[in-house]
Coordinates of C-alpha atoms in Angstrom, one line a residue:
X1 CA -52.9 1.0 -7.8
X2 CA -49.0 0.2 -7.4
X3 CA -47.4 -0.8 -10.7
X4 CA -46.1 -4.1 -11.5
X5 CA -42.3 -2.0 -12.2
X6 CA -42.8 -0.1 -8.6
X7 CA -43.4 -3.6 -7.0
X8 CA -40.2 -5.4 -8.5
X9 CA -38.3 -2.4 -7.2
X10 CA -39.3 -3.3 -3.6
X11 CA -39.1 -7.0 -4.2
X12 CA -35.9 -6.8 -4.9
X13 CA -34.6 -4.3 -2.2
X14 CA -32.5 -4.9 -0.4
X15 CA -32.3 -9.2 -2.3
X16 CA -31.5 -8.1 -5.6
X17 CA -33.3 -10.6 -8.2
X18 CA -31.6 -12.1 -11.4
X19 CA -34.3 -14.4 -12.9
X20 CA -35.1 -12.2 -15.6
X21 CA -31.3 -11.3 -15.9
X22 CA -30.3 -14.9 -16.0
X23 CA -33.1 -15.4 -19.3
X24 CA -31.4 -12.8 -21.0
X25 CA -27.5 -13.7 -20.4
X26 CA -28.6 -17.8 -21.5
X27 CA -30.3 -16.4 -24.8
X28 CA -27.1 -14.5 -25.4
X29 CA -25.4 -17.1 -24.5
X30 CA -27.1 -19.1 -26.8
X31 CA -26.7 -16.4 -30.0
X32 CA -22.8 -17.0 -29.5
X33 CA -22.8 -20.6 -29.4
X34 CA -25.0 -20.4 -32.9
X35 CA -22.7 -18.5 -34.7
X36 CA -19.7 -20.5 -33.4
X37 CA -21.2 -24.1 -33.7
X38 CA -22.4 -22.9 -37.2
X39 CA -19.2 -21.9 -37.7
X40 CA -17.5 -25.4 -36.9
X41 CA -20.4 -27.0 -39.6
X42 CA -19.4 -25.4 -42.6
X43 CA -15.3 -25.1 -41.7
X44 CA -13.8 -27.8 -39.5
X45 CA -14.4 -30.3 -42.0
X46 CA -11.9 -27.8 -44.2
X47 CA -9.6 -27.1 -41.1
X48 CA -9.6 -30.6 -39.1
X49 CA -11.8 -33.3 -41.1
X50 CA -10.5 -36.4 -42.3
X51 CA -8.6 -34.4 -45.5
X52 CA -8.5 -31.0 -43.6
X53 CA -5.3 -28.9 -43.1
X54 CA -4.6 -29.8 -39.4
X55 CA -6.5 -33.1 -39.1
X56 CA -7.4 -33.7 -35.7
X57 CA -6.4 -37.2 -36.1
X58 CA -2.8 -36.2 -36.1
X59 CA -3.4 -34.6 -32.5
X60 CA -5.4 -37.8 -31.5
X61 CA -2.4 -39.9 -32.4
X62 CA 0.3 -37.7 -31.1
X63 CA -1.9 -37.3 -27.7
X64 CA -2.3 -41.5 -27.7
X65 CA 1.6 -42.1 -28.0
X66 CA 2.1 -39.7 -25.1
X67 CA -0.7 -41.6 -23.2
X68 CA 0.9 -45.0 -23.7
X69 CA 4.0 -44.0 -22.9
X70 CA 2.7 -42.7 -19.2
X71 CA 0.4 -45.9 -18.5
X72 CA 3.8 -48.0 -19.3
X73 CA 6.0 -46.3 -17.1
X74 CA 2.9 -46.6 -14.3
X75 CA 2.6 -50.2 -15.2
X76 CA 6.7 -50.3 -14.1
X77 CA 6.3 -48.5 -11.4
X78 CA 3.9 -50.9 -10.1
X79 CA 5.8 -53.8 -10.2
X80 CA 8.7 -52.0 -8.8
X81 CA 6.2 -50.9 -6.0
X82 CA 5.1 -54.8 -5.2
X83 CA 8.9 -55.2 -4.2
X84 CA 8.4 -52.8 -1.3
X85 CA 5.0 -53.8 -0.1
X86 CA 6.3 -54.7 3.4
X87 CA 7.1 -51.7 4.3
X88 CA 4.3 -49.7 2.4
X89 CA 1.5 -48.4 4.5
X90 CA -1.0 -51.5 5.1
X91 CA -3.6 -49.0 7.1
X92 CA -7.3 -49.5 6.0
X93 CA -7.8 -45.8 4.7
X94 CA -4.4 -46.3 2.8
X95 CA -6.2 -50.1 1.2
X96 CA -9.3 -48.3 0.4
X97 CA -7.3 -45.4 -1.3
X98 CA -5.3 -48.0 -3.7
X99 CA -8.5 -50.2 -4.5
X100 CA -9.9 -47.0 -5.7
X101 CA -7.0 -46.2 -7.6
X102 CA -6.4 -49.2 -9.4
X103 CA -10.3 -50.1 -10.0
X104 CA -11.0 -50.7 -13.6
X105 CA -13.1 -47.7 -14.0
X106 CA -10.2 -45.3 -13.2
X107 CA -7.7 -47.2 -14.5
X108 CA -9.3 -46.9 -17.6
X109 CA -10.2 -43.1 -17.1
X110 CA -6.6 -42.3 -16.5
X111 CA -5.5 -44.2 -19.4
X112 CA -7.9 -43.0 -22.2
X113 CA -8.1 -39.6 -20.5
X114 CA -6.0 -38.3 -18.3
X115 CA -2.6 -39.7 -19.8
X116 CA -4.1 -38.6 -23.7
X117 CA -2.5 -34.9 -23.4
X118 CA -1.2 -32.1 -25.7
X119 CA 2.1 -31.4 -25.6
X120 CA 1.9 -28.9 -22.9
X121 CA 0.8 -32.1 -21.0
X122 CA -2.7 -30.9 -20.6
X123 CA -5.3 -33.2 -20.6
X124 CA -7.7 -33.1 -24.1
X125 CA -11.1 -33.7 -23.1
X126 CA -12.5 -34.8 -26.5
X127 CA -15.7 -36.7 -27.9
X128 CA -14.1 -38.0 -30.4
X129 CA -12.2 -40.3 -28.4
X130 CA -15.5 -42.7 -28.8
X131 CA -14.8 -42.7 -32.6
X132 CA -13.8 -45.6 -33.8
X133 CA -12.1 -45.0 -37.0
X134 CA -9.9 -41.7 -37.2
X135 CA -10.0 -41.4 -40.6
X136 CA -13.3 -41.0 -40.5
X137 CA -14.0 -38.1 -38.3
X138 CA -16.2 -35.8 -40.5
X139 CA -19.6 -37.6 -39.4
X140 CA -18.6 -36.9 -35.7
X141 CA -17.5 -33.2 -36.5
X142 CA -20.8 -32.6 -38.8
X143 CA -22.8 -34.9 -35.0
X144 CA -21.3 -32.2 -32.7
X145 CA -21.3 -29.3 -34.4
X146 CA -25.3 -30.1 -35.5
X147 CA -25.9 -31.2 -31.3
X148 CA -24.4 -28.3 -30.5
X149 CA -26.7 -26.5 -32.9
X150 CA -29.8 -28.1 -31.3
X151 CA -28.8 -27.6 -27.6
X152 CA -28.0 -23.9 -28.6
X153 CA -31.3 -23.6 -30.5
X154 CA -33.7 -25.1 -27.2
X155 CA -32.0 -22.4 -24.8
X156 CA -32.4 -19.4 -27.1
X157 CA -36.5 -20.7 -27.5
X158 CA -37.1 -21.6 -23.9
X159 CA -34.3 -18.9 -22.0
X160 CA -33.6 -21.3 -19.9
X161 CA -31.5 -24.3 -19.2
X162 CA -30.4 -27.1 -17.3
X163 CA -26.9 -29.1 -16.0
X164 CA -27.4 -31.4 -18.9
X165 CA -27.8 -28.9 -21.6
X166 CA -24.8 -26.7 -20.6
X167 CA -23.2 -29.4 -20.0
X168 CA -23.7 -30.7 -23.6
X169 CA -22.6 -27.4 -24.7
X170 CA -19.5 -27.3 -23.0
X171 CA -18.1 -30.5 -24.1
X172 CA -19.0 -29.9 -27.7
X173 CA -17.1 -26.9 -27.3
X174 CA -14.1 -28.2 -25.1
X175 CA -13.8 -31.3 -28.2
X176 CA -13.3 -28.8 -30.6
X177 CA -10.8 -27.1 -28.8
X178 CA -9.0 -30.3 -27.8
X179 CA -8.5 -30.3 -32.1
X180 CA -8.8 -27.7 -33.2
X181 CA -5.1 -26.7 -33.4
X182 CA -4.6 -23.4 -34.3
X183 CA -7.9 -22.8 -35.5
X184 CA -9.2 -22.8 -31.7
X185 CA -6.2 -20.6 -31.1
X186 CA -7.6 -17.3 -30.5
X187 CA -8.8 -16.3 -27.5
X188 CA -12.6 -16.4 -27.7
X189 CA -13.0 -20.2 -28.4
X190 CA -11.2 -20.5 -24.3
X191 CA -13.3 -17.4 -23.1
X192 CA -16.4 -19.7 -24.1
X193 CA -15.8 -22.7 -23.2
X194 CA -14.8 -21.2 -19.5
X195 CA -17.9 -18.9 -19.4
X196 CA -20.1 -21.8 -20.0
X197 CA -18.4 -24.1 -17.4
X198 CA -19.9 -20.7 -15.1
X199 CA -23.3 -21.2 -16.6
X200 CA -22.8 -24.9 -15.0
X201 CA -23.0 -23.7 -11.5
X202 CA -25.8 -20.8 -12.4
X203 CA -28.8 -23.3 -14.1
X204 CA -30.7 -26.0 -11.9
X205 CA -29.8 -29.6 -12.2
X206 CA -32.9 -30.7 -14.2
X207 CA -35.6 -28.6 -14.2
X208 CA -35.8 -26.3 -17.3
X209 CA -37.7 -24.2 -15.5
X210 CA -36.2 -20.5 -15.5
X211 CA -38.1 -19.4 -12.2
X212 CA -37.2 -22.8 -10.6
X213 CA -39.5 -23.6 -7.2
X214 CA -41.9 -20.9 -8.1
X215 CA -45.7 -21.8 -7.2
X216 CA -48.0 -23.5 -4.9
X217 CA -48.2 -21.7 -1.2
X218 CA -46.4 -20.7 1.5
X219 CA -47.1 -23.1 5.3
X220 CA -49.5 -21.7 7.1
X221 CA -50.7 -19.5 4.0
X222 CA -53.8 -20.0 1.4
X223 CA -52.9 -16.7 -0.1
X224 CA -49.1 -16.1 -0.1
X225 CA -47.1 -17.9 -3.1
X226 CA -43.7 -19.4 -3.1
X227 CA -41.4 -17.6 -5.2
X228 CA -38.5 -19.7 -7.6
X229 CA -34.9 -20.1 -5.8
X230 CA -32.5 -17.0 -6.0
X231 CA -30.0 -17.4 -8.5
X232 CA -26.8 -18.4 -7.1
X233 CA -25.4 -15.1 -6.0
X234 CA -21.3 -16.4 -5.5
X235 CA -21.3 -17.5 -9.1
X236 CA -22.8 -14.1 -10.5
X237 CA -19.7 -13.0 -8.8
X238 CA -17.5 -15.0 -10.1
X239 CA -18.6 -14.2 -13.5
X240 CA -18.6 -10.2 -12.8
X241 CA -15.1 -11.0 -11.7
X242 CA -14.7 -13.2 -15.0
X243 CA -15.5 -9.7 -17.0
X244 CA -13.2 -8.2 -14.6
X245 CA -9.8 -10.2 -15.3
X246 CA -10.9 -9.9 -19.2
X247 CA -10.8 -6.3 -19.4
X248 CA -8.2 -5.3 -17.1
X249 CA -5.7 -7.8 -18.6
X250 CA -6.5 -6.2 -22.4
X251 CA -6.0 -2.9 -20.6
X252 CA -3.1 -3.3 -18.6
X253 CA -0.8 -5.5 -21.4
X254 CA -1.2 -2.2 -23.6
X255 CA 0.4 0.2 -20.9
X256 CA 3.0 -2.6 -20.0
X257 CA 4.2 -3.4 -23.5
X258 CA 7.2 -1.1 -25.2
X259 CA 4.5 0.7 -27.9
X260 CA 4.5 3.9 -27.1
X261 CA 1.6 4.7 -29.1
X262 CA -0.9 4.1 -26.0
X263 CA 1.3 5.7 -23.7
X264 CA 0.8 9.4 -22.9
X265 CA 2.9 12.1 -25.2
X266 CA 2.1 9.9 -28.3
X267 CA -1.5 8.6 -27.8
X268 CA -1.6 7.1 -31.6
X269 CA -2.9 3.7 -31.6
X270 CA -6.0 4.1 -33.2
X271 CA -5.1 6.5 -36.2
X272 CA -4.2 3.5 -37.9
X273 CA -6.3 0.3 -36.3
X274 CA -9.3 0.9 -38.2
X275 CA -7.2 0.2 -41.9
X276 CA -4.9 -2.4 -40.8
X277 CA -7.2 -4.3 -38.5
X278 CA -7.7 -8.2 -39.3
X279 CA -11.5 -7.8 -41.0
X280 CA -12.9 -4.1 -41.1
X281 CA -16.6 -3.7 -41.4
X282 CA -18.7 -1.4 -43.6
X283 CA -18.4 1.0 -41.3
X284 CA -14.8 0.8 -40.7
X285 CA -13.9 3.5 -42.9
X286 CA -16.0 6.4 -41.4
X287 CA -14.4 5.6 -38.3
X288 CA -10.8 5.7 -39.8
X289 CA -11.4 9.1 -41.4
X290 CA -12.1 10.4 -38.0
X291 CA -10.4 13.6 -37.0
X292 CA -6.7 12.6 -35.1
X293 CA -8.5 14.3 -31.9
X294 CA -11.0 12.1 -32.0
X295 CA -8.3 8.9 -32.2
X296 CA -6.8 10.2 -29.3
X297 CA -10.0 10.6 -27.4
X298 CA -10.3 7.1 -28.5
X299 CA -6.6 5.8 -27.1
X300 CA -7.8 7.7 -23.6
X301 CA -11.1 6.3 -23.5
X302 CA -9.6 2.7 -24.0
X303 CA -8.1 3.1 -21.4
X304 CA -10.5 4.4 -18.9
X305 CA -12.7 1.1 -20.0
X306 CA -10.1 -1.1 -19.8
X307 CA -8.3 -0.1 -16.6
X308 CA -11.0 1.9 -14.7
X309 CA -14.4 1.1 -15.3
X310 CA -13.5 -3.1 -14.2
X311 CA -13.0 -2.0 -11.0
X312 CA -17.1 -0.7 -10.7
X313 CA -17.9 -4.3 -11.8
X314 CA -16.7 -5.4 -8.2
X315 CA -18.2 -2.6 -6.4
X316 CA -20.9 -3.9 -3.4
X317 CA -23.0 -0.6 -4.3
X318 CA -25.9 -1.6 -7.2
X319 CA -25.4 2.2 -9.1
X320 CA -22.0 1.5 -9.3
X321 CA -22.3 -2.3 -10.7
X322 CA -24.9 -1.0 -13.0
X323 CA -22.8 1.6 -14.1
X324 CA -19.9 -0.6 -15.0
X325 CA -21.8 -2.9 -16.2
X326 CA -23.7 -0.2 -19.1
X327 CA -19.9 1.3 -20.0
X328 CA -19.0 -2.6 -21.0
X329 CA -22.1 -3.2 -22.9
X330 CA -21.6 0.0 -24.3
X331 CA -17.9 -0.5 -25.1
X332 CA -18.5 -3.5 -26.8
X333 CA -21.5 -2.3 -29.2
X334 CA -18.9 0.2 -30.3
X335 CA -16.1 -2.5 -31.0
X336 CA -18.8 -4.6 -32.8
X337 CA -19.5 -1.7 -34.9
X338 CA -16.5 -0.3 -36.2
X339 CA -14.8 -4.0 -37.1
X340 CA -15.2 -7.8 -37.0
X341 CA -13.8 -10.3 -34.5
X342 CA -15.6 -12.8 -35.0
X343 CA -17.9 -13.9 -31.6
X344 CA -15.1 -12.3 -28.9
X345 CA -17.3 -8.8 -28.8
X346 CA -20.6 -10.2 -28.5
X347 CA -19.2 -12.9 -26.3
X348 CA -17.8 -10.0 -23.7
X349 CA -20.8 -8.4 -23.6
X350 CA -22.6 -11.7 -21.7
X351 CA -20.9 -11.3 -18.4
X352 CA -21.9 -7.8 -18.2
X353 CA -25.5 -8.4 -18.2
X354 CA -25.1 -10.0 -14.3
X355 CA -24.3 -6.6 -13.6
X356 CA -28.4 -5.8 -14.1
X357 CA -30.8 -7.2 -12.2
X358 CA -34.5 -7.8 -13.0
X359 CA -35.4 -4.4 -11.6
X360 CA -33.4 -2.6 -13.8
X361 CA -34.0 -4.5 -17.3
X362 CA -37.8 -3.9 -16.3
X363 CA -37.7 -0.5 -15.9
X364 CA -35.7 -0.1 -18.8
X365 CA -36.3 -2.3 -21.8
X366 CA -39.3 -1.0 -24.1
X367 CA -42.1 -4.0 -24.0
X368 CA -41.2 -5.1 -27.3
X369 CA -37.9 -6.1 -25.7
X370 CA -39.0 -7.4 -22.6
X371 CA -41.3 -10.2 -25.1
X372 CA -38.0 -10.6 -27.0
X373 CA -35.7 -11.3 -25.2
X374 CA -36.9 -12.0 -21.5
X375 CA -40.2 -13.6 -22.7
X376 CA -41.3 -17.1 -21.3
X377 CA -44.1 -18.8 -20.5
X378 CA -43.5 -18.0 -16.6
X379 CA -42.1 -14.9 -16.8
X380 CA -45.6 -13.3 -17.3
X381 CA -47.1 -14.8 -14.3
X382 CA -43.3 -14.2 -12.2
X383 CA -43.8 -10.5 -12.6
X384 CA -47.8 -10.4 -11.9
X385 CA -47.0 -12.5 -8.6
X386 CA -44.8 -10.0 -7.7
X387 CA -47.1 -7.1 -8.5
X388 CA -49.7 -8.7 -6.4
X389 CA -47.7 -8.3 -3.5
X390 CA -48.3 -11.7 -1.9
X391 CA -45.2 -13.8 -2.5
X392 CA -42.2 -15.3 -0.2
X393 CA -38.7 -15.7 -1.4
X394 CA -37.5 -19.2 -1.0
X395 CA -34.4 -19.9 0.9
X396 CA -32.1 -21.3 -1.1
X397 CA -30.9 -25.3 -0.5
X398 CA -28.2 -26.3 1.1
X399 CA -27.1 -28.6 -1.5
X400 CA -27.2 -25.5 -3.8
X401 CA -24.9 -23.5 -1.2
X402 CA -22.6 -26.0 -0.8
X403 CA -21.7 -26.3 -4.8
X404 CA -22.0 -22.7 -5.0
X405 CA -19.5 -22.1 -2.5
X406 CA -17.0 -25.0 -3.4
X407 CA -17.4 -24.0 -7.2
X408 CA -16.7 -20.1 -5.8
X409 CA -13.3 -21.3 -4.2
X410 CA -12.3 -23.6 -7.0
X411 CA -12.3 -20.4 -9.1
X412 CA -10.5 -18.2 -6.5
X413 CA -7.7 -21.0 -6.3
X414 CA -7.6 -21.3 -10.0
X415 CA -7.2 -17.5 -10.8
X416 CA -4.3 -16.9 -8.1
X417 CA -2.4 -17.8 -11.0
X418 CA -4.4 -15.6 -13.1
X419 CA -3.9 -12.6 -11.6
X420 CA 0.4 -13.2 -10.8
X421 CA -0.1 -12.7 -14.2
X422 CA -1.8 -9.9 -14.9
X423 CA 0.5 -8.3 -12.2
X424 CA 4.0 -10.0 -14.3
X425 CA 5.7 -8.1 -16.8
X426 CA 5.9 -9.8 -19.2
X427 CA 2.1 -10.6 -19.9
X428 CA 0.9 -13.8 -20.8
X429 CA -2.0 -13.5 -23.3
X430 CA -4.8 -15.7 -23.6
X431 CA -2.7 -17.9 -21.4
X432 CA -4.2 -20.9 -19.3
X433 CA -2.9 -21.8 -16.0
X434 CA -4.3 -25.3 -15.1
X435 CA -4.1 -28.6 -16.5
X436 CA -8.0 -28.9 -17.7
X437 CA -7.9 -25.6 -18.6
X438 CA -10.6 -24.4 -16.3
X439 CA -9.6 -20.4 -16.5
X440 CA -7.4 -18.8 -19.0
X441 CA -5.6 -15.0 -18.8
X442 CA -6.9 -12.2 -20.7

């Protein structure tokens, strides 16, 4: 009898399959926003509460003064606009488009939004806009950060998730940056918040189903049983290309900078990272004690990762995606191990798991992992419909297409920028290059 492994091997030649793949990068997913939600419980009130050292108020207000100051001059520029209406465009398309415009719902929208910006003039998308007293923030810092908490909690249980619930996630986290100040400085807490807004595009609308549209039968069938809709295949891409950017931008702003330390002939970068990096681990030492052969193995295997290996992520061959995809995860268990920065390492690992597909962690993970970490109450019964060899693949909606492939371009607009940089000397790192911050530079 053909094994349940054999049969989602065929099932998913030559459609590759990412249900189980998609369980295990949401419960990741989930692990990071844990550790950085509980984070923002027990510090922001320290770092931006009522009595903190950057209090978000003070970037509230200063955000405010620059809003008012935009809606007055637009108020001017109206009037001076109703001196001219004779010779403005009286067209119907041009009446619709300023009755939409100056409707109260977007009037209000630009002016408690989208004039409220930082002093790059960048919009701050913030809950706490809805407070109503800014010198009492801490009970909306302690709400969020205990949401956030909850939302994060339901999608490690379940592995799975919905619109709503990402969308929770991200605006908790996209508040906190709006804030946060320097404290949401580094370059994880952007990384996050623009790996989730991927998630958005990746989870159905409602259903918190993780093998959506599965069940019932197939016309014309009393056997044959419908399988869940593929996983949206242009935004896996766009999140192996999200890894991509990531680690050739770390890679190629080392060999572009004036140290000469990665740069063959000297090769020494790592005899001294291990003691002068920001928070060593306990294992730190062992690693700095290392022979200087081994640190120089180290420098050229950085670079191999870094400015090699991406380019398998992108490759149209499944060997050489999982391939790239194993020397990231791999890469990153070793970073995690020999220091401590904070979420960024376990956060880089999540993109690489789109590089393995439900063929691969079946074959591969021990049982005991496939419970843990790809265990549902469906996912039992998804793999025995396959093994029973009587299931069709549903096509997948239109509407689904259609957001998939306007969410896809949206991205490839947005990272033109992205990569002018990587390809600019200088480097900008942990830059963003659009006003809502959308994508950000390595």
């Amino acid at each position: 009898m053909t094994s349940a492994t054999e049969l989602v091997n065929s099932y998913t030649t030559p459609t590759s399959s990412y249900h189980l793949t998609r369980i295990l990068f949401l419960r990741l997913l989930a692990v990071v926003y844990t550790a950085a939600f509980s984070v923002a419980k027990f510090q922001n009130k320290g770092l931006i509460g009522d009595r903190g050292i950057t209090p978000a108020r003070y970037v509230m207000d200063a955000a405010q003064s620059r809003g008012d100051v935009k809606s007055a001059r637009r108020r001017e520029w109206l009037e001076e606009r109703k001196k001219y209406s004779s010779t403005a465009n009286n067209s119907l398309l041009a009446k619709c488009r300023n009755k939409i415009l100056e409707s109260t719902p977007v009037n209000i929208f630009r002016e408690k939004f989208w004039h409220r910006t930082d002093r790059a003039d960048r919009p701050l998308p913030t809950l706490l806009w809805f407070a109503r007293d800014r010198y009492n923030l801490n009970p909306w810092l302690d709400g969020l950060a205990n949401v956030g908490l909850f939302l994060s909690t339901v999608m490690l249980a379940t592995g799975s998730a919905n619109v709503i619930l990402i969308l929770g996630l991200w605006l908790i986290q996209r508040s906190f940056m709006a804030v946060g100040g320097p404290w949401y400085g580094y370059g994880w807490e952007p990384q996050l918040a623009e790996l989730t807004f991927h998630a958005l595009f990746l989870v159905p609308l409602l259903s918190m189903n993780p093998f959506f549209g599965s069940g019932g039968t197939a016309a014309g069938s009393t056997t044959t049983i419908m399988g869940a809709f593929p996983v949206p295949v242009l935004v896996i891409w766009a999140i192996r290309w999200y890894l991509f950017k990531i680690m050739i931008g770390a890679g190629l702003i080392k060999v572009k900078s004036h140290d000469t330390k990665w740069k063959p002939g000297d090769m020494s970068a790592m005899d001294h990272f291990y003691e002068t990096q920001p928070v060593p681990n306990p294992f730190t030492r062992y690693f700095h004690f290392m022979p200087k052969a081994w640190h120089r193995f180290e420098v050229w295997s950085n670079h191999f990762v870094e400015l090699v290996a991406p380019f398998l992520l992108l490759m149209p061959f499944r060997k050489l995606r999982l391939a790239g995809g194993l020397i990231q995860l791999q890469f990153q268990a070793i970073l995690i191990s020999s220091g401590n920065l904070s979420f960024l390492n376990w956060l880089t690992m999540i993109p690489a798991i789109f590089c393995l597909d439900d063929a691969f962690l079946v074959n591969n993970l021990p049982p005991l992992a496939q419970k843990l970490f790809l265990g549902t109450p469906g996912t039992t019964a998804y793999i025995q419909s396959i093994a029973s060899g009587a299931i069709a693949l549903r096509q997948t909606p239109m509407t689904r297409a259609f957001i998939s492939a306007a969410f896809f371009l949206l991205m490839a607009k947005l990272n033109v920028n992205v990569v002018r940089n990587l390809l600019a000397r200088p480097q900008v790192m942990n830059g963003s290059f659009d006003k809502l911050r959308l994508v950000g530079g390595p």
